[in-house]
mmCIF file of C-alpha atoms in Angstrom:
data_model
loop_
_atom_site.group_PDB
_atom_site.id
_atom_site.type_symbol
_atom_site.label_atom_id
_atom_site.label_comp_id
_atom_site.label_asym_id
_atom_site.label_seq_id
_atom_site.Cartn_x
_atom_site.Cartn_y
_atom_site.Cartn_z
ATOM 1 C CA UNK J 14 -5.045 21.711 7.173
ATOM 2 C CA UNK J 15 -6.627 19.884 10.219
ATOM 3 C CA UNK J 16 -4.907 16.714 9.516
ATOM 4 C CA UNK J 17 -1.137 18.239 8.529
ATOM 5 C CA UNK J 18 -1.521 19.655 12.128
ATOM 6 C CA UNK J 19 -2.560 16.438 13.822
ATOM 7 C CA UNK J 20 0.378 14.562 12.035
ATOM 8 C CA UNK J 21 2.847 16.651 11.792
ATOM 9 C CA UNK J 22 2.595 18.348 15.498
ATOM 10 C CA UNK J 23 2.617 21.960 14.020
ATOM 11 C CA UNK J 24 0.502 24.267 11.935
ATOM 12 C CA UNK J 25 0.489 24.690 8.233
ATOM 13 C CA UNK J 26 3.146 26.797 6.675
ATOM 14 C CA UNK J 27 5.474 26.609 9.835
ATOM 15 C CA UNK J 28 8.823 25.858 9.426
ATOM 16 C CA UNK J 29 10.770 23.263 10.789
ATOM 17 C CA UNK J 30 14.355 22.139 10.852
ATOM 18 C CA UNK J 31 15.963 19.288 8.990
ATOM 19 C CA UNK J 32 16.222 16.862 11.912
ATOM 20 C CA UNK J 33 12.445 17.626 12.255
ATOM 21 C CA UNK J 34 11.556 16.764 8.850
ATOM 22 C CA UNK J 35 13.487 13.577 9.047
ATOM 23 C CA UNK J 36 11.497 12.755 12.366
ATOM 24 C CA UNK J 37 8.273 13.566 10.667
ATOM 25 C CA UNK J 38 9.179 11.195 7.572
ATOM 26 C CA UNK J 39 10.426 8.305 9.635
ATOM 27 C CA UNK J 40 6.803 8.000 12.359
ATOM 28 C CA UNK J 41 5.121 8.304 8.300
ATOM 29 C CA UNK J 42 7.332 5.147 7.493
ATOM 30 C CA UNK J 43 6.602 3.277 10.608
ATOM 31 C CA UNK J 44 2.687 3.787 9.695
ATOM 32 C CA UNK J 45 3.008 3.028 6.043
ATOM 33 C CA UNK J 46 4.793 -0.198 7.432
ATOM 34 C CA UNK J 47 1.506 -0.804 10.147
ATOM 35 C CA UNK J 48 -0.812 -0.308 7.330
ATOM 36 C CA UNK J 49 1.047 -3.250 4.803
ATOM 37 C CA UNK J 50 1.086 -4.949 7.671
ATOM 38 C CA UNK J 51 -2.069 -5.263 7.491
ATOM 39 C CA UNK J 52 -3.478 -5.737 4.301
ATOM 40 C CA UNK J 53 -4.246 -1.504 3.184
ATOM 41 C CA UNK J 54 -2.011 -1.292 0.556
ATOM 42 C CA UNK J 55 -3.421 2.277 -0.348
ATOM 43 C CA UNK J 56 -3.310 3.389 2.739
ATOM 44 C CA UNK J 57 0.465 2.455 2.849
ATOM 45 C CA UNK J 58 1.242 4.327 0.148
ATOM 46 C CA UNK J 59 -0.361 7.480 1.011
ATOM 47 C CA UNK J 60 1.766 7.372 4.595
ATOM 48 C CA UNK J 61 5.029 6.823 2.896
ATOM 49 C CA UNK J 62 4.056 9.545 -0.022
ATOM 50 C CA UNK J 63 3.572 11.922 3.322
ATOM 51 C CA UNK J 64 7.306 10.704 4.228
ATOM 52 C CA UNK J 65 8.550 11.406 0.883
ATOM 53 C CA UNK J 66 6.926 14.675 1.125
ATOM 54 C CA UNK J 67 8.016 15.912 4.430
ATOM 55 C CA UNK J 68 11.874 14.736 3.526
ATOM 56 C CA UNK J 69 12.424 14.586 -0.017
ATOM 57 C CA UNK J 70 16.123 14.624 0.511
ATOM 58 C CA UNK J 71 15.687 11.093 2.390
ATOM 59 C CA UNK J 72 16.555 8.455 -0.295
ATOM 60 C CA UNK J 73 17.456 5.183 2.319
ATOM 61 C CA UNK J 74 14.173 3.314 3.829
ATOM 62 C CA UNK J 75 11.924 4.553 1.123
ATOM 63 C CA UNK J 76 9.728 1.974 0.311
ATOM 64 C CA UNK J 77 7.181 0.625 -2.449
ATOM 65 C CA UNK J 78 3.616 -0.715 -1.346
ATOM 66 C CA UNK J 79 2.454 -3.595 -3.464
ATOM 67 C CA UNK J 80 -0.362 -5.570 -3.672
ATOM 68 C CA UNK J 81 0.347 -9.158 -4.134
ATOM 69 C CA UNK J 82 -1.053 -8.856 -7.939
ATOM 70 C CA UNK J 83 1.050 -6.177 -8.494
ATOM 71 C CA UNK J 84 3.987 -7.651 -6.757
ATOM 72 C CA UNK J 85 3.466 -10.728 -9.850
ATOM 73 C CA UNK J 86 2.796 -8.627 -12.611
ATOM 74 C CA UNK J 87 6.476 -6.701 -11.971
ATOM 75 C CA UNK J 88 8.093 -10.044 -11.503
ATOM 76 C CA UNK J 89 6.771 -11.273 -14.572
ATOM 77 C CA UNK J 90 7.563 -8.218 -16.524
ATOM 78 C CA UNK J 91 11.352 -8.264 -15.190
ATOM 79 C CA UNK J 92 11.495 -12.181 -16.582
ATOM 80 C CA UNK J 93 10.675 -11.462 -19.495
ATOM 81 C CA UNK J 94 12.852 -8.032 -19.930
ATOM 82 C CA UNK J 95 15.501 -10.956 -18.538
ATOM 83 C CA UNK J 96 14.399 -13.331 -21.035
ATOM 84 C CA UNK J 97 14.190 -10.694 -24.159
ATOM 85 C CA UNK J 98 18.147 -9.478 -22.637
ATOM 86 C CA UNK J 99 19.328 -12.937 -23.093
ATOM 87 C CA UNK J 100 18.015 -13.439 -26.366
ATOM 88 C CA UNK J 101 19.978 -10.584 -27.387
ATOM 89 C CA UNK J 102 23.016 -11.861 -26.128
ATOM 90 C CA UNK J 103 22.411 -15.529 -26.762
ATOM 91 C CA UNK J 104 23.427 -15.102 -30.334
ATOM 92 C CA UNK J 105 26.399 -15.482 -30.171
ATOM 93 C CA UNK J 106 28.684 -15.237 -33.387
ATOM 94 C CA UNK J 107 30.404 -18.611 -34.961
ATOM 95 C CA UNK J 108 34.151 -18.711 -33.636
ATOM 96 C CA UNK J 109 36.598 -17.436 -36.522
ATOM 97 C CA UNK J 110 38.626 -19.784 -38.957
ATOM 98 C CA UNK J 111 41.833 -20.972 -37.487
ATOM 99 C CA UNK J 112 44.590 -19.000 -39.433
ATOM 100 C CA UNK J 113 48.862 -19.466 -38.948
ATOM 101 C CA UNK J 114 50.312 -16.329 -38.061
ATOM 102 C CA UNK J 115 54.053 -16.280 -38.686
ATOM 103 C CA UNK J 116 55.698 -13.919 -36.044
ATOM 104 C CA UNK J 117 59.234 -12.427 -37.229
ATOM 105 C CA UNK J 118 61.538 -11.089 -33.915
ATOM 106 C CA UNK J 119 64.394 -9.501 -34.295
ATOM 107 C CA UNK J 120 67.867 -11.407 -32.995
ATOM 108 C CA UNK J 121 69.253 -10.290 -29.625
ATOM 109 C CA UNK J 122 72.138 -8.140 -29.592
ATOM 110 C CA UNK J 123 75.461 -9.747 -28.305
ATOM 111 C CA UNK J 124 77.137 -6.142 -27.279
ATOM 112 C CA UNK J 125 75.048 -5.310 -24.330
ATOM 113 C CA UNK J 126 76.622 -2.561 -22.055
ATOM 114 C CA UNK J 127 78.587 -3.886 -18.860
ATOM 115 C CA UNK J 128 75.299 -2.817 -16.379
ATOM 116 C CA UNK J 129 73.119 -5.032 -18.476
ATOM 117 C CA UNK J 130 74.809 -7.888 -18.803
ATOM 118 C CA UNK J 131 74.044 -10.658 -16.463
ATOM 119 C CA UNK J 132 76.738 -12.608 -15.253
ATOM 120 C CA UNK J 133 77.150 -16.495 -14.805
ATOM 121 C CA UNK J 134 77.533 -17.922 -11.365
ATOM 122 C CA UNK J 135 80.877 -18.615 -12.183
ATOM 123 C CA UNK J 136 82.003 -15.622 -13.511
ATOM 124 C CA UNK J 137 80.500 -14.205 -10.164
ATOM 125 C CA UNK J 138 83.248 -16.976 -8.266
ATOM 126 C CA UNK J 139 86.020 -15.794 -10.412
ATOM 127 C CA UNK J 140 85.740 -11.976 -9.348
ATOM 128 C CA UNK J 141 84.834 -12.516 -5.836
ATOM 129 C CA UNK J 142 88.198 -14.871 -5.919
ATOM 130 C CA UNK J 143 90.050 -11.804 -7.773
ATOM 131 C CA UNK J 144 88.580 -9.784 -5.101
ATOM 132 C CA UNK J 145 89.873 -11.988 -2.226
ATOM 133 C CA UNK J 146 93.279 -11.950 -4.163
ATOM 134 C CA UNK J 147 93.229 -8.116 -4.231
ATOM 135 C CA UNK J 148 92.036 -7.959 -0.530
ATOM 136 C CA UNK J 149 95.341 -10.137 0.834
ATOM 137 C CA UNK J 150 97.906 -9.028 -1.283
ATOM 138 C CA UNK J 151 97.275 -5.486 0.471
ATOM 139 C CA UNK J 152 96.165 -6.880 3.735
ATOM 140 C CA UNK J 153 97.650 -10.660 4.132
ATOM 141 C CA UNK J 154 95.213 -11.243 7.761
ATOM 142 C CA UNK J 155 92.137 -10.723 5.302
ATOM 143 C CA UNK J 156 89.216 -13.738 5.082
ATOM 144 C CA UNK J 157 87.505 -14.294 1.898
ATOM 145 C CA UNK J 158 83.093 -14.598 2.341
ATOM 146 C CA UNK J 159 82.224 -17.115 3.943
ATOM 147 C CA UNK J 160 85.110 -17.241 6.224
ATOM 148 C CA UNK J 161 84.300 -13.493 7.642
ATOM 149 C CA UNK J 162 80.446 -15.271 7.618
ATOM 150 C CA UNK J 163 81.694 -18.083 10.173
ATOM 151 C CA UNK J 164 83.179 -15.778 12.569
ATOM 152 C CA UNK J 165 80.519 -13.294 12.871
ATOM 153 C CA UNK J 166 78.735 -16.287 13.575
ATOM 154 C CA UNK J 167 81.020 -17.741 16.226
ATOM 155 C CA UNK J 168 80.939 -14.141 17.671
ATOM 156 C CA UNK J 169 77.300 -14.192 17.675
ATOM 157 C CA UNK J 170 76.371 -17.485 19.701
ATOM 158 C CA UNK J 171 79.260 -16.238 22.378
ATOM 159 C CA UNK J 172 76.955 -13.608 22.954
ATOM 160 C CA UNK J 173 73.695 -15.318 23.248
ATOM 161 C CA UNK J 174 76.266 -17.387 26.033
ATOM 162 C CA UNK J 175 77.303 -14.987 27.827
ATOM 163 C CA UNK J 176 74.099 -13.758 28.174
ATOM 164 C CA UNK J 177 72.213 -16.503 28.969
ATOM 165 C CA UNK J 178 70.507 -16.925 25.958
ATOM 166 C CA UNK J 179 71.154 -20.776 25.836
ATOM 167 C CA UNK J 180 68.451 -21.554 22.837
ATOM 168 C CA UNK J 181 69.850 -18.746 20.746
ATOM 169 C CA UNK J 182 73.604 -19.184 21.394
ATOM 170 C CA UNK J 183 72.661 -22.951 20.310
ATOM 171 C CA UNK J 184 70.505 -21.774 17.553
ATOM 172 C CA UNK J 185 73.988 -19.571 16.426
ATOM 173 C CA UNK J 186 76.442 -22.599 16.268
ATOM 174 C CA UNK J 187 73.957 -24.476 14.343
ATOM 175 C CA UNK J 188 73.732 -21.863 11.213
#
């Protein structure tokens, strides 16, 4: 009871908050970490059991004392669990007779509705020409494409010249 006092700050059976606890179990840590430090394992452990006691809910910075024996024993155990895992595995199967698999697909159908269909570049140039054809019988002044393209152009680097914009009017004409 003497020594919960002494390291804890309070007396036995008082309750203290979370943030407290956490306090408590961190100054056990940095203890547990002085003893290693120096060479008493057991004492380690008992300061960092104290820390696991006085914030159980703490699951970061816990730590496991060792001494270096034990430190080699679990290595040595978690080769050969490694070793026995890869003989398991190792095993492998042989690799299964090559076979010819004959694959049957059916044929493509020809009559694909008119929003499937993908059309040919110059089917595309026909009915963009038709288009054209349609635009200037009901408006002779119309331009087909790439004559509406140049002008908006033109129009373009005029602007970047009138305002000053030398590198992009340039930049315009060049396009």
């Amino acid at each position: 009871e003497g020594e919960e006092e002494g390291l804890l700050g309070r007396r036995s059976g008082a309750s203290i908050n979370r943030w407290e606890s956490e306090a408590v179990a961190e100054r056990q840590r940095v203890i547990a970490d002085a003893y290693f430090r120096a060479g008493m394992v057991e004492d380690a452990r008992r300061h960092e059991q104290l820390a696991r006691d006085a914030a159980p809910w703490v699951e970061e910075g816990v730590r496991n004392y060792e001494t270096q024996e034990e430190a080699a024993a679990r290595k040595q155990k978690e080769e050969e669990e490694e070793r026995e895992r890869a003989d398991k595995t190792g095993a492998l199967p042989p690799p299964r007779a090559p076979t010819k698999v004959e694959l049957n697909f059916t044929k493509g159908r020809r009559s694909l509705p008119a929003r499937e269909r993908i059309e040919t570049d110059e089917e595309v140039r026909e009915r963009e020409e038709e288009d054209l054809r349609n635009k200037k019988r009901d408006n002779p002044d119309a331009h087909g494409p790439s004559e509406e393209q140049a002008m908006w152009l033109k129009q373009r680097g005029d602007h970047f010249y009138r305002t000053r914009d030398w590198q992009g009017g340039e930049k315009a004409d060049k396009t």
